[in-house]
Amino acid sequence: MDVNKIPLHVGLIMDGNGRWAKKRLMPRSYGHSAGMGAMIKIAEYAKARGVKYLTVYTLSTENLMRPKEELDGLYSLFRKYFTKNVQKLYSQGAGLKIIGDISVLPDDVRTLLENGEKNSPENCGFTLIFAINYGSRSELLRAVNLAVERGEKLDEKGLSALLYTDGMPDPDLIIRTGGEMRLSNFLCFQAAYSELYFTDVLFPDFDEKEFDKALEDYAKRERRYGKIK
Ligand code: IPE
Ligand code: IPE
Ligand code: MG
């Protein structure tokens, strides 16, 4: 595949964990755990393919309304990742960033996430970005309120600088697994000119081969940004 056609930034909406577990007559937490495993593999593979930024939609602001039991299971997975797996990520020369409002998470989880970000190597060739308690609407509201407090009138650049994604390129490609064709509050401002790729594959089954299919599809797209070719 033409290396010039590898997306710099891929957004990944990791949907379908619950249905994957249900098909196996297992609790939803089993699906989330399998999803975490799939995410780790995809991050390694994306890096190997030359992607520079991978943003994984891990928890939306709306997901926080799910039952406590499910959220507790997800928090345990975050604990596991940010104690066990994060060192491996760093040792592979990859960095880590978090976008979203993590202030409302359990104290120990929040501390682990903050440390994960603090200890991340800088200026890496690859950054894995976790969107946790992330929602585009609350991200935009936060930015607007910050500007109002500062008495600032914003232009597009100024607004971008107040978003969690400050300093990152916009996503070139957004992949959503699990069959739904929507963004569900993920990077809505940043996705203005993103290419979208939807697949019915449930996230725990989304492997390197499926990721390649998305890259191949992306490589065929013609990005015009409103202009005439
Ligand atoms: C996505 O999988 C992961 C999170 C939202 C945390 P779901 O949990 O939404 O799985 P489905 O859509 O119910 O299958
Ligand atoms: C989107 O999936 C959020 C994540 C994958 C983290 P949802 O399952 O929450 O989205 P909806 O409810 O189907 O739109
Ligand atoms: Mg879902």
PDB file of C-alpha atoms and ligand atoms in Angstrom:
ATOM      1  CA  MET A   1       0.000   0.000   0.000  1.00  0.00           C
ATOM      2  CA  ASP A   2       1.188   3.537  -0.817  1.00  0.00           C
ATOM      3  CA  VAL A   3       2.782   4.875   2.390  1.00  0.00           C
ATOM      4  CA  ASN A   4       1.566   8.344   1.475  1.00  0.00           C
ATOM      5  CA  LYS A   5      -1.938   7.017   1.845  1.00  0.00           C
ATOM      6  CA  ILE A   6      -1.559   5.817   5.409  1.00  0.00           C
ATOM      7  CA  PRO A   7      -3.688   8.052   7.660  1.00  0.00           C
ATOM      8  CA  LEU A   8      -1.710  10.146  10.125  1.00  0.00           C
ATOM      9  CA  HIS A   9      -4.479  10.009  12.712  1.00  0.00           C
ATOM     10  CA  VAL A  10      -7.060   7.237  13.061  1.00  0.00           C
ATOM     11  CA  GLY A  11     -10.063   7.487  15.392  1.00  0.00           C
ATOM     12  CA  LEU A  12     -11.524   4.179  16.519  1.00  0.00           C
ATOM     13  CA  ILE A  13     -15.051   3.827  17.886  1.00  0.00           C
ATOM     14  CA  MET A  14     -14.748   0.448  19.583  1.00  0.00           C
ATOM     15  CA  ASP A  15     -18.388  -0.650  19.602  1.00  0.00           C
ATOM     16  CA  GLY A  16     -20.019  -4.047  19.954  1.00  0.00           C
ATOM     17  CA  ASN A  17     -18.393  -5.512  23.069  1.00  0.00           C
ATOM     18  CA  GLY A  18     -21.734  -6.111  24.783  1.00  0.00           C
ATOM     19  CA  ARG A  19     -23.287  -7.894  21.814  1.00  0.00           C
ATOM     20  CA  TRP A  20     -20.141  -9.990  21.359  1.00  0.00           C
ATOM     21  CA  ALA A  21     -20.463 -11.200  24.951  1.00  0.00           C
ATOM     22  CA  LYS A  22     -24.222 -11.738  24.665  1.00  0.00           C
ATOM     23  CA  LYS A  23     -23.711 -14.029  21.660  1.00  0.00           C
ATOM     24  CA  ARG A  24     -21.520 -16.155  23.939  1.00  0.00           C
ATOM     25  CA  LEU A  25     -24.054 -16.034  26.802  1.00  0.00           C
ATOM     26  CA  MET A  26     -21.479 -14.161  28.846  1.00  0.00           C
ATOM     27  CA  PRO A  27     -21.755 -10.932  30.877  1.00  0.00           C
ATOM     28  CA  ARG A  28     -21.004  -7.626  29.152  1.00  0.00           C
ATOM     29  CA  SER A  29     -17.791  -7.292  31.177  1.00  0.00           C
ATOM     30  CA  TYR A  30     -16.433 -10.340  29.325  1.00  0.00           C
ATOM     31  CA  GLY A  31     -16.910  -8.439  26.070  1.00  0.00           C
ATOM     32  CA  HIS A  32     -15.180  -5.343  27.430  1.00  0.00           C
ATOM     33  CA  SER A  33     -12.235  -7.440  28.545  1.00  0.00           C
ATOM     34  CA  ALA A  34     -11.965  -9.033  25.089  1.00  0.00           C
ATOM     35  CA  GLY A  35     -12.285  -5.542  23.599  1.00  0.00           C
ATOM     36  CA  MET A  36      -9.332  -4.339  25.655  1.00  0.00           C
ATOM     37  CA  GLY A  37      -7.254  -7.209  24.256  1.00  0.00           C
ATOM     38  CA  ALA A  38      -8.274  -6.295  20.711  1.00  0.00           C
ATOM     39  CA  MET A  39      -7.434  -2.642  21.327  1.00  0.00           C
ATOM     40  CA  ILE A  40      -3.911  -3.473  22.530  1.00  0.00           C
ATOM     41  CA  LYS A  41      -3.246  -5.520  19.382  1.00  0.00           C
ATOM     42  CA  ILE A  42      -4.673  -2.869  17.067  1.00  0.00           C
ATOM     43  CA  ALA A  43      -2.565  -0.141  18.700  1.00  0.00           C
ATOM     44  CA  GLU A  44       0.614  -2.161  18.093  1.00  0.00           C
ATOM     45  CA  TYR A  45      -0.435  -2.886  14.549  1.00  0.00           C
ATOM     46  CA  ALA A  46      -1.427   0.704  13.763  1.00  0.00           C
ATOM     47  CA  LYS A  47       2.020   1.832  14.918  1.00  0.00           C
ATOM     48  CA  ALA A  48       3.692  -0.804  12.738  1.00  0.00           C
ATOM     49  CA  ARG A  49       1.648   0.356   9.730  1.00  0.00           C
ATOM     50  CA  GLY A  50       2.893   3.920  10.158  1.00  0.00           C
ATOM     51  CA  VAL A  51      -0.117   5.542  11.794  1.00  0.00           C
ATOM     52  CA  LYS A  52       1.115   8.311  14.131  1.00  0.00           C
ATOM     53  CA  TYR A  53      -1.966   8.949  16.277  1.00  0.00           C
ATOM     54  CA  LEU A  54      -4.630   6.444  17.271  1.00  0.00           C
ATOM     55  CA  THR A  55      -7.543   7.768  19.313  1.00  0.00           C
ATOM     56  CA  VAL A  56      -9.598   5.018  20.922  1.00  0.00           C
ATOM     57  CA  TYR A  57     -13.114   5.843  22.111  1.00  0.00           C
ATOM     58  CA  THR A  58     -13.080   4.054  25.431  1.00  0.00           C
ATOM     59  CA  LEU A  59     -15.913   5.723  27.348  1.00  0.00           C
ATOM     60  CA  SER A  60     -18.343   8.409  26.206  1.00  0.00           C
ATOM     61  CA  THR A  61     -19.911  11.019  28.493  1.00  0.00           C
ATOM     62  CA  GLU A  62     -23.229   9.226  27.895  1.00  0.00           C
ATOM     63  CA  ASN A  63     -21.728   5.827  28.798  1.00  0.00           C
ATOM     64  CA  LEU A  64     -21.369   7.152  32.363  1.00  0.00           C
ATOM     65  CA  MET A  65     -25.122   6.600  32.710  1.00  0.00           C
ATOM     66  CA  ARG A  66     -24.675   2.836  32.345  1.00  0.00           C
ATOM     67  CA  PRO A  67     -25.271   0.604  35.416  1.00  0.00           C
ATOM     68  CA  LYS A  68     -22.676   0.852  38.169  1.00  0.00           C
ATOM     69  CA  GLU A  69     -21.759  -2.795  37.725  1.00  0.00           C
ATOM     70  CA  GLU A  70     -20.734  -2.282  34.097  1.00  0.00           C
ATOM     71  CA  LEU A  71     -18.813   0.903  34.900  1.00  0.00           C
ATOM     72  CA  ASP A  72     -16.982  -0.823  37.754  1.00  0.00           C
ATOM     73  CA  GLY A  73     -15.923  -3.539  35.311  1.00  0.00           C
ATOM     74  CA  LEU A  74     -14.619  -0.909  32.896  1.00  0.00           C
ATOM     75  CA  TYR A  75     -12.728   0.894  35.677  1.00  0.00           C
ATOM     76  CA  SER A  76     -11.072  -2.395  36.624  1.00  0.00           C
ATOM     77  CA  LEU A  77      -9.920  -2.781  33.039  1.00  0.00           C
ATOM     78  CA  PHE A  78      -8.469   0.749  33.120  1.00  0.00           C
ATOM     79  CA  ARG A  79      -6.661  -0.171  36.369  1.00  0.00           C
ATOM     80  CA  LYS A  80      -5.237  -3.243  34.687  1.00  0.00           C
ATOM     81  CA  TYR A  81      -4.127  -1.427  31.562  1.00  0.00           C
ATOM     82  CA  PHE A  82      -2.583   1.513  33.382  1.00  0.00           C
ATOM     83  CA  THR A  83      -0.633  -0.711  35.785  1.00  0.00           C
ATOM     84  CA  LYS A  84       0.335  -3.670  33.571  1.00  0.00           C
ATOM     85  CA  ASN A  85       0.293  -2.686  29.902  1.00  0.00           C
ATOM     86  CA  VAL A  86       1.337   0.904  29.916  1.00  0.00           C
ATOM     87  CA  GLN A  87       5.043   0.155  30.498  1.00  0.00           C
ATOM     88  CA  LYS A  88       5.087  -2.038  27.416  1.00  0.00           C
ATOM     89  CA  LEU A  89       3.592   0.784  25.389  1.00  0.00           C
ATOM     90  CA  TYR A  90       6.328   3.182  26.534  1.00  0.00           C
ATOM     91  CA  SER A  91       9.060   0.595  25.927  1.00  0.00           C
ATOM     92  CA  GLN A  92       7.839   0.293  22.331  1.00  0.00           C
ATOM     93  CA  GLY A  93       8.563   3.994  21.935  1.00  0.00           C
ATOM     94  CA  ALA A  94       4.930   5.018  22.057  1.00  0.00           C
ATOM     95  CA  GLY A  95       3.319   7.860  23.975  1.00  0.00           C
ATOM     96  CA  LEU A  96      -0.011   8.154  25.707  1.00  0.00           C
ATOM     97  CA  LYS A  97      -2.545  10.928  26.041  1.00  0.00           C
ATOM     98  CA  ILE A  98      -5.994  11.182  27.570  1.00  0.00           C
ATOM     99  CA  ILE A  99      -8.858  13.311  26.312  1.00  0.00           C
ATOM    100  CA  GLY A 100     -12.077  13.817  28.245  1.00  0.00           C
ATOM    101  CA  ASP A 101     -13.097  14.773  31.772  1.00  0.00           C
ATOM    102  CA  ILE A 102     -11.494  12.212  34.048  1.00  0.00           C
ATOM    103  CA  SER A 103     -12.150  14.267  37.200  1.00  0.00           C
ATOM    104  CA  VAL A 104     -15.349  12.323  37.915  1.00  0.00           C
ATOM    105  CA  LEU A 105     -13.713   8.869  37.829  1.00  0.00           C
ATOM    106  CA  PRO A 106     -12.867   6.985  41.058  1.00  0.00           C
ATOM    107  CA  ASP A 107      -9.832   8.633  42.698  1.00  0.00           C
ATOM    108  CA  ASP A 108      -7.444   5.712  42.224  1.00  0.00           C
ATOM    109  CA  VAL A 109      -8.371   5.331  38.549  1.00  0.00           C
ATOM    110  CA  ARG A 110      -7.985   9.056  37.940  1.00  0.00           C
ATOM    111  CA  THR A 111      -4.542   9.030  39.572  1.00  0.00           C
ATOM    112  CA  LEU A 112      -3.435   6.062  37.470  1.00  0.00           C
ATOM    113  CA  LEU A 113      -4.577   7.794  34.288  1.00  0.00           C
ATOM    114  CA  GLU A 114      -2.904  11.054  35.254  1.00  0.00           C
ATOM    115  CA  ASN A 115       0.355   9.240  36.016  1.00  0.00           C
ATOM    116  CA  GLY A 116       0.085   7.303  32.779  1.00  0.00           C
ATOM    117  CA  GLU A 117      -0.024  10.584  30.900  1.00  0.00           C
ATOM    118  CA  LYS A 118       2.642  12.257  33.049  1.00  0.00           C
ATOM    119  CA  ASN A 119       5.125   9.394  32.645  1.00  0.00           C
ATOM    120  CA  SER A 120       4.565   9.095  28.920  1.00  0.00           C
ATOM    121  CA  PRO A 121       7.625   9.747  26.772  1.00  0.00           C
ATOM    122  CA  GLU A 122       7.301  12.930  24.745  1.00  0.00           C
ATOM    123  CA  ASN A 123       7.642  13.526  21.005  1.00  0.00           C
ATOM    124  CA  CYS A 124       6.996   9.901  20.129  1.00  0.00           C
ATOM    125  CA  GLY A 125       6.512   8.623  16.627  1.00  0.00           C
ATOM    126  CA  PHE A 126       3.234   7.133  17.791  1.00  0.00           C
ATOM    127  CA  THR A 127       0.690   8.317  20.360  1.00  0.00           C
ATOM    128  CA  LEU A 128      -2.210   6.307  21.709  1.00  0.00           C
ATOM    129  CA  ILE A 129      -4.962   8.645  22.824  1.00  0.00           C
ATOM    130  CA  PHE A 130      -7.634   7.372  25.189  1.00  0.00           C
ATOM    131  CA  ALA A 131     -10.974   9.187  24.988  1.00  0.00           C
ATOM    132  CA  ILE A 132     -12.393   8.611  28.464  1.00  0.00           C
ATOM    133  CA  ASN A 133     -15.585  10.297  29.653  1.00  0.00           C
ATOM    134  CA  TYR A 134     -15.194  12.144  26.371  1.00  0.00           C
ATOM    135  CA  GLY A 135     -18.002  13.840  24.474  1.00  0.00           C
ATOM    136  CA  SER A 136     -17.708  16.423  21.710  1.00  0.00           C
ATOM    137  CA  ARG A 137     -20.530  18.518  23.123  1.00  0.00           C
ATOM    138  CA  SER A 138     -19.015  18.845  26.572  1.00  0.00           C
ATOM    139  CA  GLU A 139     -15.588  19.430  25.008  1.00  0.00           C
ATOM    140  CA  LEU A 140     -16.983  22.334  22.969  1.00  0.00           C
ATOM    141  CA  LEU A 141     -18.915  23.746  25.931  1.00  0.00           C
ATOM    142  CA  ARG A 142     -15.803  23.630  28.078  1.00  0.00           C
ATOM    143  CA  ALA A 143     -13.850  25.488  25.405  1.00  0.00           C
ATOM    144  CA  VAL A 144     -16.541  28.136  24.957  1.00  0.00           C
ATOM    145  CA  ASN A 145     -16.815  28.708  28.714  1.00  0.00           C
ATOM    146  CA  LEU A 146     -13.029  29.018  29.025  1.00  0.00           C
ATOM    147  CA  ALA A 147     -13.048  31.649  26.288  1.00  0.00           C
ATOM    148  CA  VAL A 148     -15.942  33.535  27.920  1.00  0.00           C
ATOM    149  CA  GLU A 149     -14.121  33.537  31.280  1.00  0.00           C
ATOM    150  CA  ARG A 150     -11.035  34.953  29.588  1.00  0.00           C
ATOM    151  CA  GLY A 151     -13.112  37.457  27.623  1.00  0.00           C
ATOM    152  CA  GLU A 152     -11.635  36.028  24.435  1.00  0.00           C
ATOM    153  CA  LYS A 153     -13.261  36.108  21.016  1.00  0.00           C
ATOM    154  CA  LEU A 154     -12.320  32.914  19.226  1.00  0.00           C
ATOM    155  CA  ASP A 155     -11.340  32.112  15.689  1.00  0.00           C
ATOM    156  CA  GLU A 156     -11.092  28.531  14.427  1.00  0.00           C
ATOM    157  CA  LYS A 157      -7.491  28.160  15.547  1.00  0.00           C
ATOM    158  CA  GLY A 158      -8.262  29.615  18.977  1.00  0.00           C
ATOM    159  CA  LEU A 159     -11.165  27.230  19.466  1.00  0.00           C
ATOM    160  CA  SER A 160      -9.068  24.229  18.381  1.00  0.00           C
ATOM    161  CA  ALA A 161      -6.442  25.237  20.949  1.00  0.00           C
ATOM    162  CA  LEU A 162      -9.036  25.030  23.732  1.00  0.00           C
ATOM    163  CA  LEU A 163     -10.116  21.502  22.833  1.00  0.00           C
ATOM    164  CA  TYR A 164      -8.676  18.402  24.498  1.00  0.00           C
ATOM    165  CA  THR A 165      -7.085  17.560  21.151  1.00  0.00           C
ATOM    166  CA  ASP A 166      -4.934  20.709  21.108  1.00  0.00           C
ATOM    167  CA  GLY A 167      -1.710  20.030  19.217  1.00  0.00           C
ATOM    168  CA  MET A 168      -3.032  16.922  17.489  1.00  0.00           C
ATOM    169  CA  PRO A 169      -3.939  16.711  13.801  1.00  0.00           C
ATOM    170  CA  ASP A 170      -7.606  16.094  12.980  1.00  0.00           C
ATOM    171  CA  PRO A 171      -8.485  12.437  12.410  1.00  0.00           C
ATOM    172  CA  ASP A 172      -8.012  11.438   8.773  1.00  0.00           C
ATOM    173  CA  LEU A 173      -9.973   8.237   9.192  1.00  0.00           C
ATOM    174  CA  ILE A 174     -12.624   7.269  11.727  1.00  0.00           C
ATOM    175  CA  ILE A 175     -13.437   3.575  12.012  1.00  0.00           C
ATOM    176  CA  ARG A 176     -16.564   2.376  13.805  1.00  0.00           C
ATOM    177  CA  THR A 177     -17.076  -1.302  14.523  1.00  0.00           C
ATOM    178  CA  GLY A 178     -20.327  -2.917  15.644  1.00  0.00           C
ATOM    179  CA  GLY A 179     -22.574  -1.957  12.723  1.00  0.00           C
ATOM    180  CA  GLU A 180     -23.948   1.432  13.818  1.00  0.00           C
ATOM    181  CA  MET A 181     -23.396   4.318  11.409  1.00  0.00           C
ATOM    182  CA  ARG A 182     -23.027   7.271  13.720  1.00  0.00           C
ATOM    183  CA  LEU A 183     -20.366   9.210  15.593  1.00  0.00           C
ATOM    184  CA  SER A 184     -22.026   9.063  19.049  1.00  0.00           C
ATOM    185  CA  ASN A 185     -20.439  12.351  20.202  1.00  0.00           C
ATOM    186  CA  PHE A 186     -16.890  11.371  19.111  1.00  0.00           C
ATOM    187  CA  LEU A 187     -14.617  14.145  17.765  1.00  0.00           C
ATOM    188  CA  CYS A 188     -17.530  15.848  15.975  1.00  0.00           C
ATOM    189  CA  PHE A 189     -15.683  19.161  15.457  1.00  0.00           C
ATOM    190  CA  GLN A 190     -12.410  17.477  14.523  1.00  0.00           C
ATOM    191  CA  ALA A 191     -14.146  15.045  12.152  1.00  0.00           C
ATOM    192  CA  ALA A 192     -15.396  17.769   9.795  1.00  0.00           C
ATOM    193  CA  TYR A 193     -13.337  16.290   6.935  1.00  0.00           C
ATOM    194  CA  SER A 194     -12.547  12.825   8.278  1.00  0.00           C
ATOM    195  CA  GLU A 195     -13.155   9.794   6.104  1.00  0.00           C
ATOM    196  CA  LEU A 196     -15.616   7.436   7.787  1.00  0.00           C
ATOM    197  CA  TYR A 197     -15.426   3.653   7.703  1.00  0.00           C
ATOM    198  CA  PHE A 198     -18.111   1.442   9.201  1.00  0.00           C
ATOM    199  CA  THR A 199     -17.955  -2.302   9.692  1.00  0.00           C
ATOM    200  CA  ASP A 200     -20.380  -4.832  11.163  1.00  0.00           C
ATOM    201  CA  VAL A 201     -17.508  -6.654  12.883  1.00  0.00           C
ATOM    202  CA  LEU A 202     -17.980  -6.502  16.657  1.00  0.00           C
ATOM    203  CA  PHE A 203     -14.988  -4.879  18.302  1.00  0.00           C
ATOM    204  CA  PRO A 204     -13.486  -7.947  20.042  1.00  0.00           C
ATOM    205  CA  ASP A 205     -13.300  -9.577  16.575  1.00  0.00           C
ATOM    206  CA  PHE A 206     -11.676  -6.528  14.968  1.00  0.00           C
ATOM    207  CA  ASP A 207      -8.171  -7.727  14.168  1.00  0.00           C
ATOM    208  CA  GLU A 208      -5.185  -6.714  12.053  1.00  0.00           C
ATOM    209  CA  LYS A 209      -6.860  -8.013   8.891  1.00  0.00           C
ATOM    210  CA  GLU A 210      -9.957  -5.913   9.518  1.00  0.00           C
ATOM    211  CA  PHE A 211      -7.800  -2.865  10.264  1.00  0.00           C
ATOM    212  CA  ASP A 212      -6.005  -3.378   6.935  1.00  0.00           C
ATOM    213  CA  LYS A 213      -9.381  -3.455   5.153  1.00  0.00           C
ATOM    214  CA  ALA A 214     -10.139  -0.023   6.605  1.00  0.00           C
ATOM    215  CA  LEU A 215      -6.716   1.289   5.535  1.00  0.00           C
ATOM    216  CA  GLU A 216      -7.187  -0.105   2.041  1.00  0.00           C
ATOM    217  CA  ASP A 217     -10.598   1.528   1.782  1.00  0.00           C
ATOM    218  CA  TYR A 218      -9.168   4.822   3.022  1.00  0.00           C
ATOM    219  CA  ALA A 219      -6.335   4.680   0.458  1.00  0.00           C
ATOM    220  CA  LYS A 220      -8.949   4.696  -2.334  1.00  0.00           C
ATOM    221  CA  ARG A 221     -10.768   7.784  -1.083  1.00  0.00           C
ATOM    222  CA  GLU A 222     -10.414  11.128  -2.798  1.00  0.00           C
ATOM    223  CA  ARG A 223     -10.297  13.923  -0.240  1.00  0.00           C
ATOM    224  CA  ARG A 224     -11.441  17.168  -1.794  1.00  0.00           C
ATOM    225  CA  TYR A 225     -12.138  19.455   1.182  1.00  0.00           C
ATOM    226  CA  GLY A 226     -14.799  21.255  -0.798  1.00  0.00           C
ATOM    227  CA  LYS A 227     -12.551  21.982  -3.743  1.00  0.00           C
ATOM    228  CA  ILE A 228     -12.788  20.757  -7.334  1.00  0.00           C
ATOM    229  CA  LYS A 229     -10.186  18.176  -8.200  1.00  0.00           C
TER     230      LYS A 229
HETATM  231  C1  IPE B   1     -18.539  -0.346  23.297  1.00  0.00           C
HETATM  232  O1  IPE B   1     -19.263  -1.524  23.380  1.00  0.00           O
HETATM  233  C2  IPE B   1     -17.720  -0.100  24.535  1.00  0.00           C
HETATM  234  C3  IPE B   1     -18.291   0.944  25.414  1.00  0.00           C
HETATM  235  C4  IPE B   1     -19.258   1.732  25.091  1.00  0.00           C
HETATM  236  C5  IPE B   1     -17.708   1.076  26.735  1.00  0.00           C
HETATM  237  P1  IPE B   1     -20.750  -1.553  23.923  1.00  0.00           P
HETATM  238  O2  IPE B   1     -20.711  -1.794  25.384  1.00  0.00           O
HETATM  239  O3  IPE B   1     -21.502  -0.335  23.519  1.00  0.00           O
HETATM  240  O4  IPE B   1     -21.301  -2.823  23.176  1.00  0.00           O
HETATM  241  P2  IPE B   1     -22.727  -2.988  22.499  1.00  0.00           P
HETATM  242  O5  IPE B   1     -22.915  -1.856  21.545  1.00  0.00           O
HETATM  243  O6  IPE B   1     -23.727  -2.982  23.602  1.00  0.00           O
HETATM  244  O7  IPE B   1     -22.641  -4.316  21.815  1.00  0.00           O
HETATM  245  C1  IPE B   2     -19.967   4.671  21.488  1.00  0.00           C
HETATM  246  O1  IPE B   2     -20.664   3.482  21.636  1.00  0.00           O
HETATM  247  C2  IPE B   2     -19.028   4.880  22.640  1.00  0.00           C
HETATM  248  C3  IPE B   2     -17.862   4.006  22.698  1.00  0.00           C
HETATM  249  C4  IPE B   2     -17.561   3.092  21.828  1.00  0.00           C
HETATM  250  C5  IPE B   2     -16.963   4.226  23.816  1.00  0.00           C
HETATM  251  P1  IPE B   2     -22.124   3.436  22.273  1.00  0.00           P
HETATM  252  O2  IPE B   2     -22.543   2.025  22.276  1.00  0.00           O
HETATM  253  O3  IPE B   2     -22.133   4.160  23.567  1.00  0.00           O
HETATM  254  O4  IPE B   2     -22.950   4.296  21.227  1.00  0.00           O
HETATM  255  P2  IPE B   2     -24.515   4.333  20.917  1.00  0.00           P
HETATM  256  O5  IPE B   2     -25.232   4.424  22.241  1.00  0.00           O
HETATM  257  O6  IPE B   2     -24.841   3.067  20.204  1.00  0.00           O
HETATM  258  O7  IPE B   2     -24.710   5.525  20.051  1.00  0.00           O
HETATM  259 MG    MG B   3     -22.571   0.122  21.844  1.00  0.00          MG
END
